[in-house]
PDB file of C-alpha atoms and ligand atoms in Angstrom:
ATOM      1  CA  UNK A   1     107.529  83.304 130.462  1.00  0.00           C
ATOM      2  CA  UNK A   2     106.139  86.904 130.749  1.00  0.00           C
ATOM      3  CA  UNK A   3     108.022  89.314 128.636  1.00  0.00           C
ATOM      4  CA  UNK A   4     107.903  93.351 128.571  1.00  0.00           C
ATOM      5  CA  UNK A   5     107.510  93.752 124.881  1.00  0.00           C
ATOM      6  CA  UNK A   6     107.636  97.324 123.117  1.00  0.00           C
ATOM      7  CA  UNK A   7     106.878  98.249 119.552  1.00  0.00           C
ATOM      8  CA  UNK A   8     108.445 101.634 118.481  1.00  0.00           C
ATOM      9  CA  UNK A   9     106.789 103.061 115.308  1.00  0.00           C
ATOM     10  CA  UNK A  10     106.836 105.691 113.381  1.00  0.00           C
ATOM     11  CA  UNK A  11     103.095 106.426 114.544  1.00  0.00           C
ATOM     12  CA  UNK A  12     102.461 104.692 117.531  1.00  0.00           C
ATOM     13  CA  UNK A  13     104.526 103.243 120.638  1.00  0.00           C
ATOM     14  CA  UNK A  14     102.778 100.262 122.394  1.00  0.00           C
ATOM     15  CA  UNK A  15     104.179  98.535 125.538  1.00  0.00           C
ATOM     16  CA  UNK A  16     102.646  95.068 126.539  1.00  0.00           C
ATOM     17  CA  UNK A  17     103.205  92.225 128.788  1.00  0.00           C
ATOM     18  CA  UNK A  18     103.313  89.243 126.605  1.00  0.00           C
ATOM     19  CA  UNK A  19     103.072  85.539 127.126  1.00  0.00           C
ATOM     20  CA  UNK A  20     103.994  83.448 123.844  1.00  0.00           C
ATOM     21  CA  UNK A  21     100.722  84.610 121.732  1.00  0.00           C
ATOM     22  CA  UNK A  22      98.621  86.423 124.403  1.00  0.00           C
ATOM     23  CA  UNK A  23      98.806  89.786 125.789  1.00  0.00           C
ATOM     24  CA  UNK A  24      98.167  90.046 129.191  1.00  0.00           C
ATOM     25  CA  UNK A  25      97.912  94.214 129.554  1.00  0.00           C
ATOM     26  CA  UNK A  26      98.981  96.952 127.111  1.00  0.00           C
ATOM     27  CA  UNK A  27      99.573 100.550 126.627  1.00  0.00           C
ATOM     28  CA  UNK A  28      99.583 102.673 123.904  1.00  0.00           C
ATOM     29  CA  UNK A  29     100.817 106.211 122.793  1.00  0.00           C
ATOM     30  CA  UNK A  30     101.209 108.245 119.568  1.00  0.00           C
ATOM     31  CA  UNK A  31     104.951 108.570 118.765  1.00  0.00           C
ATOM     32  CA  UNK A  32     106.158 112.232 119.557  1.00  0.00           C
ATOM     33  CA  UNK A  33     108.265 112.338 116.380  1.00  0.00           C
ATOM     34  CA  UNK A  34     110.260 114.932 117.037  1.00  0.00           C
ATOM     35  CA  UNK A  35     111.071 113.486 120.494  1.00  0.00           C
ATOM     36  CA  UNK A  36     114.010 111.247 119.689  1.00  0.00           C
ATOM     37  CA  UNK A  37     114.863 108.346 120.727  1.00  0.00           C
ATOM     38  CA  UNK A  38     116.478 109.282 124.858  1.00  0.00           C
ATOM     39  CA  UNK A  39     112.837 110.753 125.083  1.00  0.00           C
ATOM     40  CA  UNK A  40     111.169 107.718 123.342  1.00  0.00           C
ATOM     41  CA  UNK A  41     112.910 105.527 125.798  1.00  0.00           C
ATOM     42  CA  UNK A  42     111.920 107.233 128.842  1.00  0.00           C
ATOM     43  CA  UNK A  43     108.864 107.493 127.785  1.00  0.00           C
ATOM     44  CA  UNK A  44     108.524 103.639 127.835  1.00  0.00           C
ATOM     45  CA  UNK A  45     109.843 103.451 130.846  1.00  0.00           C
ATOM     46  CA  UNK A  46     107.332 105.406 132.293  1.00  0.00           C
ATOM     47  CA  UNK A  47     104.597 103.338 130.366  1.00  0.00           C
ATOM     48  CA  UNK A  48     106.049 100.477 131.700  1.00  0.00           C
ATOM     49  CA  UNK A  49     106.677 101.144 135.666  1.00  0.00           C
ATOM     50  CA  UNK A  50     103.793  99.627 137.215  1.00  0.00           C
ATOM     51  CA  UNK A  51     104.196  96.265 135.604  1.00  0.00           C
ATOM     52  CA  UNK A  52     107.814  96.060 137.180  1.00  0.00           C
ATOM     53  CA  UNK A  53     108.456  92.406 138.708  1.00  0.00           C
ATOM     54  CA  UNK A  54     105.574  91.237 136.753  1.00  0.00           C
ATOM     55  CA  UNK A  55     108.001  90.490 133.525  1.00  0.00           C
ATOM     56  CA  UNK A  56     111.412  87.798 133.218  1.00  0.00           C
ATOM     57  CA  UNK A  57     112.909  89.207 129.505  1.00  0.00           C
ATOM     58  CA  UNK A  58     112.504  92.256 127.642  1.00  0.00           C
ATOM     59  CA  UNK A  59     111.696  92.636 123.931  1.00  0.00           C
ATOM     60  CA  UNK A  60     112.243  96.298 122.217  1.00  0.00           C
ATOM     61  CA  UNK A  61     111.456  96.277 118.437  1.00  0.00           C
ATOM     62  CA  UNK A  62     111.817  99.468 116.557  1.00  0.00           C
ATOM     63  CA  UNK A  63     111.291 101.274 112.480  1.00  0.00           C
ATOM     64  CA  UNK A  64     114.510 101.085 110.937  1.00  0.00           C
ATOM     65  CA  UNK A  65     117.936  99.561 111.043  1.00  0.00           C
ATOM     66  CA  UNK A  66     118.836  97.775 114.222  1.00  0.00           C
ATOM     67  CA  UNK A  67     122.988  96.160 113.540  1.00  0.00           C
ATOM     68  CA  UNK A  68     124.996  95.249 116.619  1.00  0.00           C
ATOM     69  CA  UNK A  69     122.931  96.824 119.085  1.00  0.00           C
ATOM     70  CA  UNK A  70     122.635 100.463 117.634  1.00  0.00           C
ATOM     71  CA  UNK A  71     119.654 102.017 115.803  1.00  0.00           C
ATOM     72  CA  UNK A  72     119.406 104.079 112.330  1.00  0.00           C
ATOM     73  CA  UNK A  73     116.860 105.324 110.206  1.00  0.00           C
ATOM     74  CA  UNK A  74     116.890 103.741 106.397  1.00  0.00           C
ATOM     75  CA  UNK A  75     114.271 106.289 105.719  1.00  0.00           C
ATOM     76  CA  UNK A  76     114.197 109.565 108.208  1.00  0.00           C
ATOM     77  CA  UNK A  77     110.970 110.601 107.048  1.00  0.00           C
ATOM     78  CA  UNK A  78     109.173 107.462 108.609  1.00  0.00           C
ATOM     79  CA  UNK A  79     111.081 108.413 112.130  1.00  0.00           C
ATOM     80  CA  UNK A  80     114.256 110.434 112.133  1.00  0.00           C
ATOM     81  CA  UNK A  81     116.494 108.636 114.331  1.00  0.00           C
ATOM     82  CA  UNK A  82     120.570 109.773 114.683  1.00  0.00           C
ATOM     83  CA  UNK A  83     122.937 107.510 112.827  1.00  0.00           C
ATOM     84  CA  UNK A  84     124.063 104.698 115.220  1.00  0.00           C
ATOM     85  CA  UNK A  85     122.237 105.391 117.947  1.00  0.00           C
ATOM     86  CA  UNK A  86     123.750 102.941 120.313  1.00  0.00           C
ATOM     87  CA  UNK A  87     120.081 101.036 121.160  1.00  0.00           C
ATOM     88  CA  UNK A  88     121.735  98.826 123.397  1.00  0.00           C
ATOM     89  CA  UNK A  89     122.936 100.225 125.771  1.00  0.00           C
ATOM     90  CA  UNK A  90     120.328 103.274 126.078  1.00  0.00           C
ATOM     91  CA  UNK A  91     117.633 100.758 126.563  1.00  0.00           C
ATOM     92  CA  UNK A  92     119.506  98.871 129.133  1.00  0.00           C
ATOM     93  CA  UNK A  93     120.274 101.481 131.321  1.00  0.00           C
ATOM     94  CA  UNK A  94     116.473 103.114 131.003  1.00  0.00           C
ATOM     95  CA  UNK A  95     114.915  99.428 131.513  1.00  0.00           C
ATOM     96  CA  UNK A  96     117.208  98.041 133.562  1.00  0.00           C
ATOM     97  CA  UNK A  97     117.459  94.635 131.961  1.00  0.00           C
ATOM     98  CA  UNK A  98     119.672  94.368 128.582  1.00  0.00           C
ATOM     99  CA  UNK A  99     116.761  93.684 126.234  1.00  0.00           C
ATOM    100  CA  UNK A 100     116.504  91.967 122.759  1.00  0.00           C
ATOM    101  CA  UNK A 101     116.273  94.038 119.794  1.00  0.00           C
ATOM    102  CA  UNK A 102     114.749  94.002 116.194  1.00  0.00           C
ATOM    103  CA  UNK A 103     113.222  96.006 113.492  1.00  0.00           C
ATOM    104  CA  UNK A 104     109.584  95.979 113.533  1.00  0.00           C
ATOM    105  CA  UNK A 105     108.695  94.379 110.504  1.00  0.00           C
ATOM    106  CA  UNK A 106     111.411  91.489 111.139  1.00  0.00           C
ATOM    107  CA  UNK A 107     109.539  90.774 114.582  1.00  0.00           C
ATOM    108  CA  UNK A 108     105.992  91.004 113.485  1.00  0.00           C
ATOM    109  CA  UNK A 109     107.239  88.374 110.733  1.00  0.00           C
ATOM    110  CA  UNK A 110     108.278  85.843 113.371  1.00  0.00           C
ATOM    111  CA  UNK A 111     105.417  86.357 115.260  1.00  0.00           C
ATOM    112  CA  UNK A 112     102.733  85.874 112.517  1.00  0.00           C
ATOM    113  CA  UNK A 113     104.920  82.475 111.860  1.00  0.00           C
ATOM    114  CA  UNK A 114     104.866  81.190 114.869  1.00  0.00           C
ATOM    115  CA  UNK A 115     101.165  82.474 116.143  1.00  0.00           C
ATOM    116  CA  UNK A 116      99.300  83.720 113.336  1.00  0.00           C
ATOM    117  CA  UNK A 117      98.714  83.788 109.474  1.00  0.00           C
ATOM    118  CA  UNK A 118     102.301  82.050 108.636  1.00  0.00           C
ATOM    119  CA  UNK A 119     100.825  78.857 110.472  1.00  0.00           C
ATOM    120  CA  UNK A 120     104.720  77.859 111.443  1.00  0.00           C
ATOM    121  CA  UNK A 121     105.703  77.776 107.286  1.00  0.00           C
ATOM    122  CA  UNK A 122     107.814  80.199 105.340  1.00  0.00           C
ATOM    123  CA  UNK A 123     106.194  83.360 104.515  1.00  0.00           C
ATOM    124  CA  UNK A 124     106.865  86.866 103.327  1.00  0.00           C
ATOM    125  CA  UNK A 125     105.920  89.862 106.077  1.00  0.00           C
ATOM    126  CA  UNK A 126     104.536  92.892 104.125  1.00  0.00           C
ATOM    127  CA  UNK A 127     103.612  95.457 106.524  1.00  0.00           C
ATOM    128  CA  UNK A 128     102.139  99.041 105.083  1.00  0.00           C
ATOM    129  CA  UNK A 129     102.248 101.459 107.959  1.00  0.00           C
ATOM    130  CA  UNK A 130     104.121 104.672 107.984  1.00  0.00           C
ATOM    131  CA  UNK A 131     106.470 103.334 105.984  1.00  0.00           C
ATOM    132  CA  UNK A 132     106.769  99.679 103.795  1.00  0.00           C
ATOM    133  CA  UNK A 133     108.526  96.928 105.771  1.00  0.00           C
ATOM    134  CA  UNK A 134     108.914  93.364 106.100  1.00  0.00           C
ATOM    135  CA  UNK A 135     110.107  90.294 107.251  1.00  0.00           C
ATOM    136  CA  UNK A 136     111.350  86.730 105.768  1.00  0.00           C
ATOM    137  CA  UNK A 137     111.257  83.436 106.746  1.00  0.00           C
ATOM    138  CA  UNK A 138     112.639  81.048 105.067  1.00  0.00           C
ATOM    139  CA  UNK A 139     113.796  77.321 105.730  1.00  0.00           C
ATOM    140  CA  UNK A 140     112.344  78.196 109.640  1.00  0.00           C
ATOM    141  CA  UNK A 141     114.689  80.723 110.015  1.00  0.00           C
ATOM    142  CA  UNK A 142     113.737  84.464 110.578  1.00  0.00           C
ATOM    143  CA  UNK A 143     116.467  86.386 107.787  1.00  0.00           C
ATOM    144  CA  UNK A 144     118.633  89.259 108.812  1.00  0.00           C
ATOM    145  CA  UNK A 145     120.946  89.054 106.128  1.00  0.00           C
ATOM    146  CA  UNK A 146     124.619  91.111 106.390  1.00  0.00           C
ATOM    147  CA  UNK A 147     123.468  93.877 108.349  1.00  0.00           C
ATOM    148  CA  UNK A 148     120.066  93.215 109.445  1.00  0.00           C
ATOM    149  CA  UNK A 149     118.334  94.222 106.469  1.00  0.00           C
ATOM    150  CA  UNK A 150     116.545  91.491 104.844  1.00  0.00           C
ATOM    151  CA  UNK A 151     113.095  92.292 104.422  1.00  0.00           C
ATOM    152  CA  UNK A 152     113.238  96.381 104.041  1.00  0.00           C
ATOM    153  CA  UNK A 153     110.810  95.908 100.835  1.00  0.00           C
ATOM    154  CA  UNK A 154     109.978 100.079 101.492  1.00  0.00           C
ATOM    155  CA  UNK A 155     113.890 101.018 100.534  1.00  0.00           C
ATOM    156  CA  UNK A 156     113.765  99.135  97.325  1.00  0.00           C
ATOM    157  CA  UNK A 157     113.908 101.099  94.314  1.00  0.00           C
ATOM    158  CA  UNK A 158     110.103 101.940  92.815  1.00  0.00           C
ATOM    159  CA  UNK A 159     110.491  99.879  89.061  1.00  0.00           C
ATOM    160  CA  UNK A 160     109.517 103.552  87.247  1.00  0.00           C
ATOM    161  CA  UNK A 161     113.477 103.933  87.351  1.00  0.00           C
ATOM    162  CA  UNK A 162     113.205 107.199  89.102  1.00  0.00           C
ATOM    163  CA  UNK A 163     115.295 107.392  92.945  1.00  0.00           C
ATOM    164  CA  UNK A 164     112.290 107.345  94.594  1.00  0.00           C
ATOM    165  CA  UNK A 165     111.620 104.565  97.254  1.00  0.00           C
ATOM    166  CA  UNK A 166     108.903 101.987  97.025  1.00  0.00           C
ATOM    167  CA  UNK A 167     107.713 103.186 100.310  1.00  0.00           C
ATOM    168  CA  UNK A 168     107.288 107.242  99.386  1.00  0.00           C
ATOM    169  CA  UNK A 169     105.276 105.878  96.385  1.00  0.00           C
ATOM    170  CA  UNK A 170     103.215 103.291  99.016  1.00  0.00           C
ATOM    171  CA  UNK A 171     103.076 103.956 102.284  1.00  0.00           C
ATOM    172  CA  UNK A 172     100.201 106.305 104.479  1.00  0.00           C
ATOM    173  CA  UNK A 173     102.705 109.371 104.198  1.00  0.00           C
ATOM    174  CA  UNK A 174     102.683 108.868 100.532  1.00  0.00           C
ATOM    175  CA  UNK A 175      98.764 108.662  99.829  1.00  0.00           C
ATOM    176  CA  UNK A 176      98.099 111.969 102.183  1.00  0.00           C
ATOM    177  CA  UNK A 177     100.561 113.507 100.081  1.00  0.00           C
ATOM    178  CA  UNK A 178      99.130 112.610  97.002  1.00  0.00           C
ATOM    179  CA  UNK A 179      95.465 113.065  98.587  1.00  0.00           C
ATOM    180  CA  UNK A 180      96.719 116.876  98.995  1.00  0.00           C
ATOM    181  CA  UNK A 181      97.883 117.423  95.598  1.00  0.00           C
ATOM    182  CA  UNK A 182      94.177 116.124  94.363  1.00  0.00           C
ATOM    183  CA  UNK A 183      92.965 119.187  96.430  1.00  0.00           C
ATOM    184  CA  UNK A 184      91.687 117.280  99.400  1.00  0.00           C
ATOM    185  CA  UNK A 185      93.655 117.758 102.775  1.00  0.00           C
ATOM    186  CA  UNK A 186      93.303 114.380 104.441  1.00  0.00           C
ATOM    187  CA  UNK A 187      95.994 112.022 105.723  1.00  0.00           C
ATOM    188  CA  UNK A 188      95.449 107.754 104.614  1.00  0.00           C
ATOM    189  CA  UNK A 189      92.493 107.213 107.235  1.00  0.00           C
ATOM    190  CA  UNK A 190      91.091 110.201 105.246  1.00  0.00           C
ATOM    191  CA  UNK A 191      91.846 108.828 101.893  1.00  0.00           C
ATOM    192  CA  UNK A 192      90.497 105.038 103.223  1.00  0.00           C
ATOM    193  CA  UNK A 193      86.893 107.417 104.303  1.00  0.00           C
ATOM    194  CA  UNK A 194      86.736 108.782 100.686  1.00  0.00           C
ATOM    195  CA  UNK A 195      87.370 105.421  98.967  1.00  0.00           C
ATOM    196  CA  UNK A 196      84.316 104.980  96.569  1.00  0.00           C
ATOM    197  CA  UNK A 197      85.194 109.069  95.178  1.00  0.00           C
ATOM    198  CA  UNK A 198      87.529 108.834  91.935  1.00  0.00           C
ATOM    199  CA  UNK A 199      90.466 111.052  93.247  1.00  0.00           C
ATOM    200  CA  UNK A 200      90.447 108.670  96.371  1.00  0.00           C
ATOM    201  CA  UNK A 201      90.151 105.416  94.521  1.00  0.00           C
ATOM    202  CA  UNK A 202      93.148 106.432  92.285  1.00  0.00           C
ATOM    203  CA  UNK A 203      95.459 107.069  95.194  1.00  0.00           C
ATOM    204  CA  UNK A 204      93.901 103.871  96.892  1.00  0.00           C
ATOM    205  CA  UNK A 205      94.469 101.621  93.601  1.00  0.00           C
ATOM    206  CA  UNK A 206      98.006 103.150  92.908  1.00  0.00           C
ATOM    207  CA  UNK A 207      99.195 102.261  96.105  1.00  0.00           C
ATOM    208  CA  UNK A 208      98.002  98.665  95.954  1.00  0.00           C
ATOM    209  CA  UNK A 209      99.299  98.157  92.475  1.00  0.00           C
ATOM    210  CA  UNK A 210     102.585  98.726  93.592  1.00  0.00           C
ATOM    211  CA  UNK A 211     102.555  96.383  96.437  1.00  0.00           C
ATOM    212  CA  UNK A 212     101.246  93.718  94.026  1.00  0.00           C
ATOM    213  CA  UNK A 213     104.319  94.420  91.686  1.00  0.00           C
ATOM    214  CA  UNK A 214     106.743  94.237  94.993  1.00  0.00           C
ATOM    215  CA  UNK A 215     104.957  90.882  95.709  1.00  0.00           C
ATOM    216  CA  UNK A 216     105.191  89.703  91.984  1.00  0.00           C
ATOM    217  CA  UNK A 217     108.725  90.164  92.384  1.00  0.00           C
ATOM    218  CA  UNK A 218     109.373  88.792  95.043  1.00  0.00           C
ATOM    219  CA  UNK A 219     107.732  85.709  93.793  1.00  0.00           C
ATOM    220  CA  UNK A 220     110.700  85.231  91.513  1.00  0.00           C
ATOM    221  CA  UNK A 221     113.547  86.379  94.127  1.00  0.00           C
ATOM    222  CA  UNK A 222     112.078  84.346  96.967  1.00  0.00           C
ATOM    223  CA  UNK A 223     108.899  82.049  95.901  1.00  0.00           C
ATOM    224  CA  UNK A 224     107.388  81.763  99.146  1.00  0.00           C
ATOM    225  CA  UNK A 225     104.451  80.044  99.994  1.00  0.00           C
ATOM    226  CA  UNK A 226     102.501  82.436 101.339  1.00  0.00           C
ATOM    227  CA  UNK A 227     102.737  86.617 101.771  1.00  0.00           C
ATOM    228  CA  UNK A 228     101.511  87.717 105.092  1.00  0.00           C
ATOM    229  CA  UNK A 229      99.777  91.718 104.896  1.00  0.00           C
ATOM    230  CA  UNK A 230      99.705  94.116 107.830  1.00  0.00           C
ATOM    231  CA  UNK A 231     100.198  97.635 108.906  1.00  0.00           C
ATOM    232  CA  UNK A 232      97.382  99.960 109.243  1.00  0.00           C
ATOM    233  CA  UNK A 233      97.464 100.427 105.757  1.00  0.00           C
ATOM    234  CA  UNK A 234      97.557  96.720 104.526  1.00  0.00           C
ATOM    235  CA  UNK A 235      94.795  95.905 106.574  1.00  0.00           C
ATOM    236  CA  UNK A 236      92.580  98.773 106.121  1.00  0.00           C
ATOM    237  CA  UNK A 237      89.236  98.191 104.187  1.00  0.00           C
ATOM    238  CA  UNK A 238      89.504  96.662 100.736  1.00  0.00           C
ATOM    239  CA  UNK A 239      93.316  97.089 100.653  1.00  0.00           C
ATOM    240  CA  UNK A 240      94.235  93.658 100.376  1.00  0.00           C
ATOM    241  CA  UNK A 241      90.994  93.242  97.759  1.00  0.00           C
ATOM    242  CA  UNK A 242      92.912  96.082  95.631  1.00  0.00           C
ATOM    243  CA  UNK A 243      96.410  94.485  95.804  1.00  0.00           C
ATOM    244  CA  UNK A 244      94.864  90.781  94.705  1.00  0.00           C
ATOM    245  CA  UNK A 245      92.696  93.024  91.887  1.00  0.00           C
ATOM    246  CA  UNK A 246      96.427  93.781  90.477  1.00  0.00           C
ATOM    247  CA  UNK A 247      97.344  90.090  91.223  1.00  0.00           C
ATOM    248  CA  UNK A 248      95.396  88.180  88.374  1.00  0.00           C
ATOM    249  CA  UNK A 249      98.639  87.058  86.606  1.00  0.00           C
ATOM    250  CA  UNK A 250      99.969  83.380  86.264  1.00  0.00           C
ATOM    251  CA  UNK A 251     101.940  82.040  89.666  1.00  0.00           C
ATOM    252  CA  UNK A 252     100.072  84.544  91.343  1.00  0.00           C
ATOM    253  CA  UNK A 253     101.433  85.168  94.879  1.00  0.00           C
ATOM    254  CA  UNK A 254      99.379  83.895  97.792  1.00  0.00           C
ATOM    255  CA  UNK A 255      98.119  86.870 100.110  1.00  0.00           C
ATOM    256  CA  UNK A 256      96.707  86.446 103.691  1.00  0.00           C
ATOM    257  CA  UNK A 257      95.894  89.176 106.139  1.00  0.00           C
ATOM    258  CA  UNK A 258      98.049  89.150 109.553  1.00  0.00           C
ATOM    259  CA  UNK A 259      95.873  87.719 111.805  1.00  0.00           C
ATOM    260  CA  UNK A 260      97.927  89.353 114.802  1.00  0.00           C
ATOM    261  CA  UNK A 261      97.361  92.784 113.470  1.00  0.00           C
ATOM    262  CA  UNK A 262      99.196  95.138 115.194  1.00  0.00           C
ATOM    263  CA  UNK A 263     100.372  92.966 118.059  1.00  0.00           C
ATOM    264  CA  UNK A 264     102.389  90.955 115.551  1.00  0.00           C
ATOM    265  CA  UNK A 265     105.274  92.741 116.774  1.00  0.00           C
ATOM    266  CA  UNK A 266     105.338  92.582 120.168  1.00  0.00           C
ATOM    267  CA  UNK A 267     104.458  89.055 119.898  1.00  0.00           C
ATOM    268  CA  UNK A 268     107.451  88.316 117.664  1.00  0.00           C
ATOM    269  CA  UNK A 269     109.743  90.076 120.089  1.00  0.00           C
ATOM    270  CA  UNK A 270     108.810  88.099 123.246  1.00  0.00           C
ATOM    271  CA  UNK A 271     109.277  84.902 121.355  1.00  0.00           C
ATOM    272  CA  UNK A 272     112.828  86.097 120.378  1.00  0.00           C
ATOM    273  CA  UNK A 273     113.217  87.658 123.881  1.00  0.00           C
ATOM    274  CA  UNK A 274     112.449  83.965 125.094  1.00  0.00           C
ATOM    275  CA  UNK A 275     114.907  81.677 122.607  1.00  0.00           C
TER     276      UNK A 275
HETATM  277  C1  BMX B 301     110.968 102.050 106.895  1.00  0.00           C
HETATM  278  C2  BMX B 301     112.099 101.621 107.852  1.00  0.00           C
HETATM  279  C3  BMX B 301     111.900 100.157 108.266  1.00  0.00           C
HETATM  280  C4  BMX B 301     110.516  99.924 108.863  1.00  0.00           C
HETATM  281  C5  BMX B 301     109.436 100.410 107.864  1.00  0.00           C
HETATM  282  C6  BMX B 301     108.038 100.338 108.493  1.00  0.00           C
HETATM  283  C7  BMX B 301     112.965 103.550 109.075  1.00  0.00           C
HETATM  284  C8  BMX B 301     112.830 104.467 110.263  1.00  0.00           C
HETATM  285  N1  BMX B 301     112.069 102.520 108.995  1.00  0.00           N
HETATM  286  O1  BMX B 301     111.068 101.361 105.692  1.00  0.00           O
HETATM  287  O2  BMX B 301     112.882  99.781 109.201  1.00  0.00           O
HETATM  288  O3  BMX B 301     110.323  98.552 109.160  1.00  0.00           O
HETATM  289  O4  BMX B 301     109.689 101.801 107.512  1.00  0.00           O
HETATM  290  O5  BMX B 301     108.062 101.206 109.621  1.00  0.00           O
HETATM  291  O6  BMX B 301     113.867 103.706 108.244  1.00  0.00           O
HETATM  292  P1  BMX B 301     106.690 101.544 110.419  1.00  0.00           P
HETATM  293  O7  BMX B 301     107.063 102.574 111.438  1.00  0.00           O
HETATM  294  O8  BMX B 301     105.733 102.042 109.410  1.00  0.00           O
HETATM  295  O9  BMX B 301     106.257 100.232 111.017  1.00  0.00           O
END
């Protein structure tokens, strides 16, 4: 069954036509951040007129909180998106079809269990992107948890006991931040260019050492098998090699890269478009 599948990030918006693990034809645009989400929605509209008829379900996933059909932002700085914002029904009446919704991370998790690195077991999603996200499945069953939010790794608390998010210590906003205060204006592709330079290697190695205490503790909380890595930061050159360098410790967690890269999303959606 061919499915419209969009991923809305806080970087990029990409609009396929998926069926089960292969995408037949795709689109992609830089997310105009300041947009919002009507705009955002149009937008993929647009992006996806010529391909109407050629698609039976519709999969939206989206950075940030998606409970009962509306939309927030856990974190505005990854994409600043009005409280509620009733998801639904906006992207019903600008695609036409009532489509199914989930966060990002959540849907890339399913989809790297069913198609990719999760090999249909339990697994951990760990994607570093714009922000920190993630997915869990456990038992075969994707987790949403209360509200939707199992898996947002990025909003947990970063273990120096300050308020400061995992994800604003982590994530590709974070390291161009930090890559400024060490004198060097660059954003994380920037950063990832420099590796081999000390200042660049510090911010590099900082970032991975806290992923590989968020995956060290989640070890104990959930004990998975295996942790999937993706976002354009977690698979970026010698990331992964940086977070297992912090990982030499006794019932060390099991890392493997996502081997759907960035369609892990939209290929997660379309299978949960299709159950
Ligand atoms: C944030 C949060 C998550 C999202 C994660 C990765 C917002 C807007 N997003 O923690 O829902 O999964 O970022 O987002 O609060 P990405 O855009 O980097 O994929």
């Amino acid at each position: 069954m061919t499915v419209l599948a969009v991923d809305l990030g806080g970087t990029k918006l990409l609009v396929a036509l998926v069926d089960e693990h292969r995408v037949l034809n795709r689109i992609e645009a830089p997310t105009n951040r300041d947009a919002g989400p009507d705009a955002w929605l149009a937008q993929i509209a647009d992006m996806a007129a010529p391909w109407s008829g050629e698609y039976n379900r519709i999969g939206v996933t989206v950075t940030g909180l998606v409970q009962d059909g509306t939309w927030s932002a856990l974190n505005r700085a990854t994409l600043d998106i009005p409280p509620q914002y009733p998801l639904a029904n906006r992207a019903s009446a600008a695609l036409g079809v009532q489509p199914t919704l989930r966060n990002d991370a959540q849907a890339a998790a399913w989809g790297e269990h069913l198609f990719g690195a999760g090999a249909r077991g339990d697994m951990v999603f760990l994607t570093i992107s714009t922000g920190v996200g993630g997915g869990i499945v456990a038992g075969g069953q994707l987790l949403s948890g209360r509200s939707g939010m199992a898996g947002h790794f990025g909003q947990t608390l970063h273990p120096g006991g300050s308020a400061t998010r995992i994800e604003d210590a982590v994530s590709g906003r974070w390291m161009a931040k930090a890559a400024r205060a060490a004198g060097h204006d660059v954003d994380a592709r920037g950063v990832f260019s420099a590796a081999g330079a000390t200042w660049a290697d510090a911010i590099l190695d900082n970032s991975a050492a806290r992923i590989a205490r968020l995956c060290q503790n989640l070890q104990f909380v959930l004990d998975p098998p295996l942790f999937v890595i993706g976002g354009g930061i977690g698979l970026a050159p010698g990331y992964i090699e940086r977070i297992e360098a912090h990982l030499d410790v006794p019932r060390r967690p099991i890392l493997a890269r996502a081997a759907l890269g960035a369609d892990a999303g939209i290929i997660g959606i379309a299978a949960l478009a299709c159950e």
